[in-house]
Short mmCIF file of C-alpha atoms in Angstrom, two decimals:
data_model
loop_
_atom_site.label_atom_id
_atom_site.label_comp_id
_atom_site.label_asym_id
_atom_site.label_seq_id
_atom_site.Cartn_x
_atom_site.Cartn_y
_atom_site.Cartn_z
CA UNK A 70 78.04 68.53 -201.32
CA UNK A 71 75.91 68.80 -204.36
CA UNK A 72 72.70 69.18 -204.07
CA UNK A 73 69.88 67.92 -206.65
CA UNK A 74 73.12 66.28 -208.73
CA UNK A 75 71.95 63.46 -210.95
CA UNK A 76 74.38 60.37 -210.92
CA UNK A 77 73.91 57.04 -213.09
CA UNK A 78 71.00 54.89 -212.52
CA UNK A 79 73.00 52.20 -210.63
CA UNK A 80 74.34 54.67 -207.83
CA UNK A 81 72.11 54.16 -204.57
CA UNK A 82 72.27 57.88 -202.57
CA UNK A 83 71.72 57.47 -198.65
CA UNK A 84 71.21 60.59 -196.67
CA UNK A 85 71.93 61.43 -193.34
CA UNK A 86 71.33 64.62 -191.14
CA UNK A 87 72.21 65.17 -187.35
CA UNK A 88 71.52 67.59 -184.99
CA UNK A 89 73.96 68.31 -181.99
CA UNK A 90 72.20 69.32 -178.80
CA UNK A 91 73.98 69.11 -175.14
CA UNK A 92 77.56 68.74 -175.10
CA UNK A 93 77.73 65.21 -175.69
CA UNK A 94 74.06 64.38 -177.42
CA UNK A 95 73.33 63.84 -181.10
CA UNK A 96 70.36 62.96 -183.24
CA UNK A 97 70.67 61.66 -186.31
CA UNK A 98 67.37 61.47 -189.24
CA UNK A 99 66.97 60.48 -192.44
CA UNK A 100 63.65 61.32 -194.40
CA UNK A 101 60.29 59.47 -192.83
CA UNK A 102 62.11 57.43 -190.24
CA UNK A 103 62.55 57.43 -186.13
CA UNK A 104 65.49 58.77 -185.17
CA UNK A 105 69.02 57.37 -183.95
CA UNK A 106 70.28 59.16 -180.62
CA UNK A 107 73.62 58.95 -179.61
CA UNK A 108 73.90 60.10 -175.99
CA UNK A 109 77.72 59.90 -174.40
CA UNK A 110 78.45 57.62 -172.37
CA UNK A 111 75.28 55.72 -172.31
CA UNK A 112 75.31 54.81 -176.07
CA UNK A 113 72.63 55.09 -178.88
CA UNK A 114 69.37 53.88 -178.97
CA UNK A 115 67.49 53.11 -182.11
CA UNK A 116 63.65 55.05 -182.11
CA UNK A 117 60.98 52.39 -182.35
CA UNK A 118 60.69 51.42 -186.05
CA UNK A 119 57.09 50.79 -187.56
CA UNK A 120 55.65 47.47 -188.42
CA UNK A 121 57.86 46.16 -190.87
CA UNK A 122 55.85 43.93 -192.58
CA UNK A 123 58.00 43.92 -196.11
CA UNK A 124 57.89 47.07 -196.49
CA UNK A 125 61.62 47.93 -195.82
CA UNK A 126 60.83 50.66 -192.88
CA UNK A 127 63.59 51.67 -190.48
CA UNK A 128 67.01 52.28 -190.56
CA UNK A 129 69.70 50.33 -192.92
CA UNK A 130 72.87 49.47 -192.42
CA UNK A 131 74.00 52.28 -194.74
CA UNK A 132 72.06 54.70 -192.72
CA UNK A 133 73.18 53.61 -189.36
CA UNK A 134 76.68 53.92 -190.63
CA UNK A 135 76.84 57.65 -191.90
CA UNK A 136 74.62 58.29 -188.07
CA UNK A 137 77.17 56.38 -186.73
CA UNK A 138 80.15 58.31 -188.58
CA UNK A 139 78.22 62.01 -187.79
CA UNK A 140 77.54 61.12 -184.22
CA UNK A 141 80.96 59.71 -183.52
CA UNK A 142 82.43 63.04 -185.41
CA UNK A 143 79.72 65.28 -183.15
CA UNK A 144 81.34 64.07 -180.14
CA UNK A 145 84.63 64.22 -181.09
CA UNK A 146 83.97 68.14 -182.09
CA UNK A 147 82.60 68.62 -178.09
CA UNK A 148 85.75 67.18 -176.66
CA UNK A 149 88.11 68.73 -178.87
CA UNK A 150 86.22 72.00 -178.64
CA UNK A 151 86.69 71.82 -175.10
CA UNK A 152 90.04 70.67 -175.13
CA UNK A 153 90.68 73.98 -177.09
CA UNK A 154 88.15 76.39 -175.76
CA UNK A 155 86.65 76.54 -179.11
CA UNK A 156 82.67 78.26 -178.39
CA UNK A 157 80.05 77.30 -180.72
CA UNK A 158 76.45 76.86 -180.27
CA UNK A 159 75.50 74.28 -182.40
CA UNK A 160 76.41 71.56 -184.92
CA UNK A 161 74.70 70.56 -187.99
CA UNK A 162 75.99 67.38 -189.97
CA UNK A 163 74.83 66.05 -193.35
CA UNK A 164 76.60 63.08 -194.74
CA UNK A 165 75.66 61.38 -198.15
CA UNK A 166 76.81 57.81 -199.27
CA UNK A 167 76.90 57.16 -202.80
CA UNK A 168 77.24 53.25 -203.61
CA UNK A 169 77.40 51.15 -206.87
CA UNK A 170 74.41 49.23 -205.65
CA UNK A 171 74.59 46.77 -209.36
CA UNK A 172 76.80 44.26 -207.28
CA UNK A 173 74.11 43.96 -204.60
CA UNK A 174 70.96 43.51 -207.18
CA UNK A 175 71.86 41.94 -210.25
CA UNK A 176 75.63 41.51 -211.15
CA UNK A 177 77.61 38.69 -209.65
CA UNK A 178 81.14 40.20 -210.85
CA UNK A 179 81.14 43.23 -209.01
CA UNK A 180 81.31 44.28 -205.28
CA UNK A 181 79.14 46.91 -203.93
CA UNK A 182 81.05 49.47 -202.89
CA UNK A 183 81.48 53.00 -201.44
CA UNK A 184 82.24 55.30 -204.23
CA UNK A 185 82.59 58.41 -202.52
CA UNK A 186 80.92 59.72 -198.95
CA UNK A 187 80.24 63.86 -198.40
CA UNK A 188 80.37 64.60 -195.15
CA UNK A 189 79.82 68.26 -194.65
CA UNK A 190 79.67 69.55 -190.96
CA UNK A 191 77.83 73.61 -190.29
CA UNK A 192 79.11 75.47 -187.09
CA UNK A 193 77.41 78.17 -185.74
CA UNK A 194 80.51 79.93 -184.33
CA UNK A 195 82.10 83.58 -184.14
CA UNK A 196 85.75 81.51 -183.85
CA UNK A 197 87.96 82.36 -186.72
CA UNK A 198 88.70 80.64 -189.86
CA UNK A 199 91.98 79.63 -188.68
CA UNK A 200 90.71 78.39 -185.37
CA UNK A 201 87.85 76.67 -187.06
CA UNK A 202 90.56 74.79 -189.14
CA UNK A 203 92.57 73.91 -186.42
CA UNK A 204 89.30 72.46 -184.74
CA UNK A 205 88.55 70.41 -188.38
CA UNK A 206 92.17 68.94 -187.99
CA UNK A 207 92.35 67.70 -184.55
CA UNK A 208 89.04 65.79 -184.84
CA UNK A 209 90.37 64.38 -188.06
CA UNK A 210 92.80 63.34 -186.03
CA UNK A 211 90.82 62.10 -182.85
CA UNK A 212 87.87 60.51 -184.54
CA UNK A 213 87.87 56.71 -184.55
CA UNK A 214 84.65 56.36 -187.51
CA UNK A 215 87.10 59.30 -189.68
CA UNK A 216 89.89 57.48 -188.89
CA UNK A 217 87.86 53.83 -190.02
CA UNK A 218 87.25 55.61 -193.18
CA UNK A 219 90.43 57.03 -193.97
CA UNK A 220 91.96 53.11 -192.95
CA UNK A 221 89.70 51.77 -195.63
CA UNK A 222 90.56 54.01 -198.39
CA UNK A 223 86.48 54.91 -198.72
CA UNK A 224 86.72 57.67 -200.95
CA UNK A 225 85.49 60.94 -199.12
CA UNK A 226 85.00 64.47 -198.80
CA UNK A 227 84.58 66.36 -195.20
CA UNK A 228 83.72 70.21 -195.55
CA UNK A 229 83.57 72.35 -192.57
CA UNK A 230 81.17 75.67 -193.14
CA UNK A 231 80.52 78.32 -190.69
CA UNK A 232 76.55 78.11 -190.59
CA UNK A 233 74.81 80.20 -193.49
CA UNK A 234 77.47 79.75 -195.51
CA UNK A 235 77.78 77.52 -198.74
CA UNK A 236 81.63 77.97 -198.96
CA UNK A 237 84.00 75.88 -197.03
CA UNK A 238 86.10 77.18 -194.52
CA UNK A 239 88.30 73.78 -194.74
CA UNK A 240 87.94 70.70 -196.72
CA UNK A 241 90.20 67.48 -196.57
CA UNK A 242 89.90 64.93 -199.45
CA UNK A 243 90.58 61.30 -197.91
CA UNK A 244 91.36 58.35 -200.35
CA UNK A 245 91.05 60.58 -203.55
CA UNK A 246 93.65 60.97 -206.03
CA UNK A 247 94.19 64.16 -208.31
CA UNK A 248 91.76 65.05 -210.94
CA UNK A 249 88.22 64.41 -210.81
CA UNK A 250 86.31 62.94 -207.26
CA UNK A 251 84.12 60.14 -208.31
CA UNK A 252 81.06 61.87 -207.89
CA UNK A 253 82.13 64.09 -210.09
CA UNK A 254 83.00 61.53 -212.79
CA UNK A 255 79.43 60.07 -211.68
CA UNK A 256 77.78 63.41 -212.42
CA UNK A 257 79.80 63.51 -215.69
CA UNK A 258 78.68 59.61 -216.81
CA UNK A 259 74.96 60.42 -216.18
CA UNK A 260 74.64 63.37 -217.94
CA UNK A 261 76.67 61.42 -220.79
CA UNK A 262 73.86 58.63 -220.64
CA UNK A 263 70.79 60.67 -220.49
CA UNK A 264 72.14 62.66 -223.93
CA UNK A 265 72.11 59.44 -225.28
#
């Protein structure tokens, strides 16, 4: 995932982070809000928003959505870890949305839409590379929110790091041709427009 990357004006950038802490337990943040908990099997409970009162406080849709991808994906990681005897003490997520928001504010022909999601996932884990890959591809496999993704063709990018480090042990493209991502053609259109 870059970080600090500049995309075009119209390109709305949601933020997610989660936190893994007993075997089946996740919270998710974003910036200044209550967090979402996700708590196997007795489901998620949204933290007590603040006074809305116009103001747009709380979680969005978009938000819930990446939680609801990371915690689904956290889970999946305990089971399958387990399944495979697969030690690690703890799970970091971060999953970014970016969306052509134009459709949704001011122009009739087009349909918002996901242009790309990162979804990077940081284990703190002695396991090896290999093992740590084999982990990344059965939870591809298992998870239902990767696999409602990967149906819809949502363009995305899922990185798997050992904790510390900024280099991907494994990383699996979904719904992405050859060539450029589209946040990197993003990245490339809004440095084109602020030359201008």
């Amino acid at each position: 995932m870059k970080e600090a990357a500049t995309y075009p004006d119209y390109i709305g950038v949601s933020e997610v982070t989660t936190r893994s802490f007993e075997q089946m337990r996740v919270e998710a943040y974003f910036e200044g809000q209550p967090s979402l908990m996700f708590d196997e099997p007795e489901g998620f409970d949204v933290g007590d928003p603040p006074d809305l009162r116009g103001r747009s406080r709380g979680w969005t849709p978009v938000h819930a959505q990446l939680a609801a991808l990371a915690g689904c994906t956290s889970i999946t990681i305990a089971v399958v870890a387990r399944d495979q005897e697969f030690a690690y003490r703890e799970l970091r997520t971060k999953a970014r949305s970016l969306i052509d928001v134009r459709g949704f504010h001011f122009d009739l022909h087009l349909q918002p839409q996901y242009e790309q999601i990162n979804f990077d996932l940081m284990l703190d884990t002695r396991e090896s590379s290999r093992r740590v890959r084999g982990l990344a591809k059965e939870t591809h496999r298992r998870c239902p929110q990767l696999g409602l993704f990967r149906l819809a063709k949502i363009p995305m990018v899922v990185g798997w790091y050992r904790a510390g480090s900024s280099r991907p042990l494994f990383e699996e493209q979904l719904g992405i041709g050859s060539g450029n991502t589209p946040e990197q053609s993003l990245i490339v259109r809004a440095q084109r427009e602020r030359s201008r």
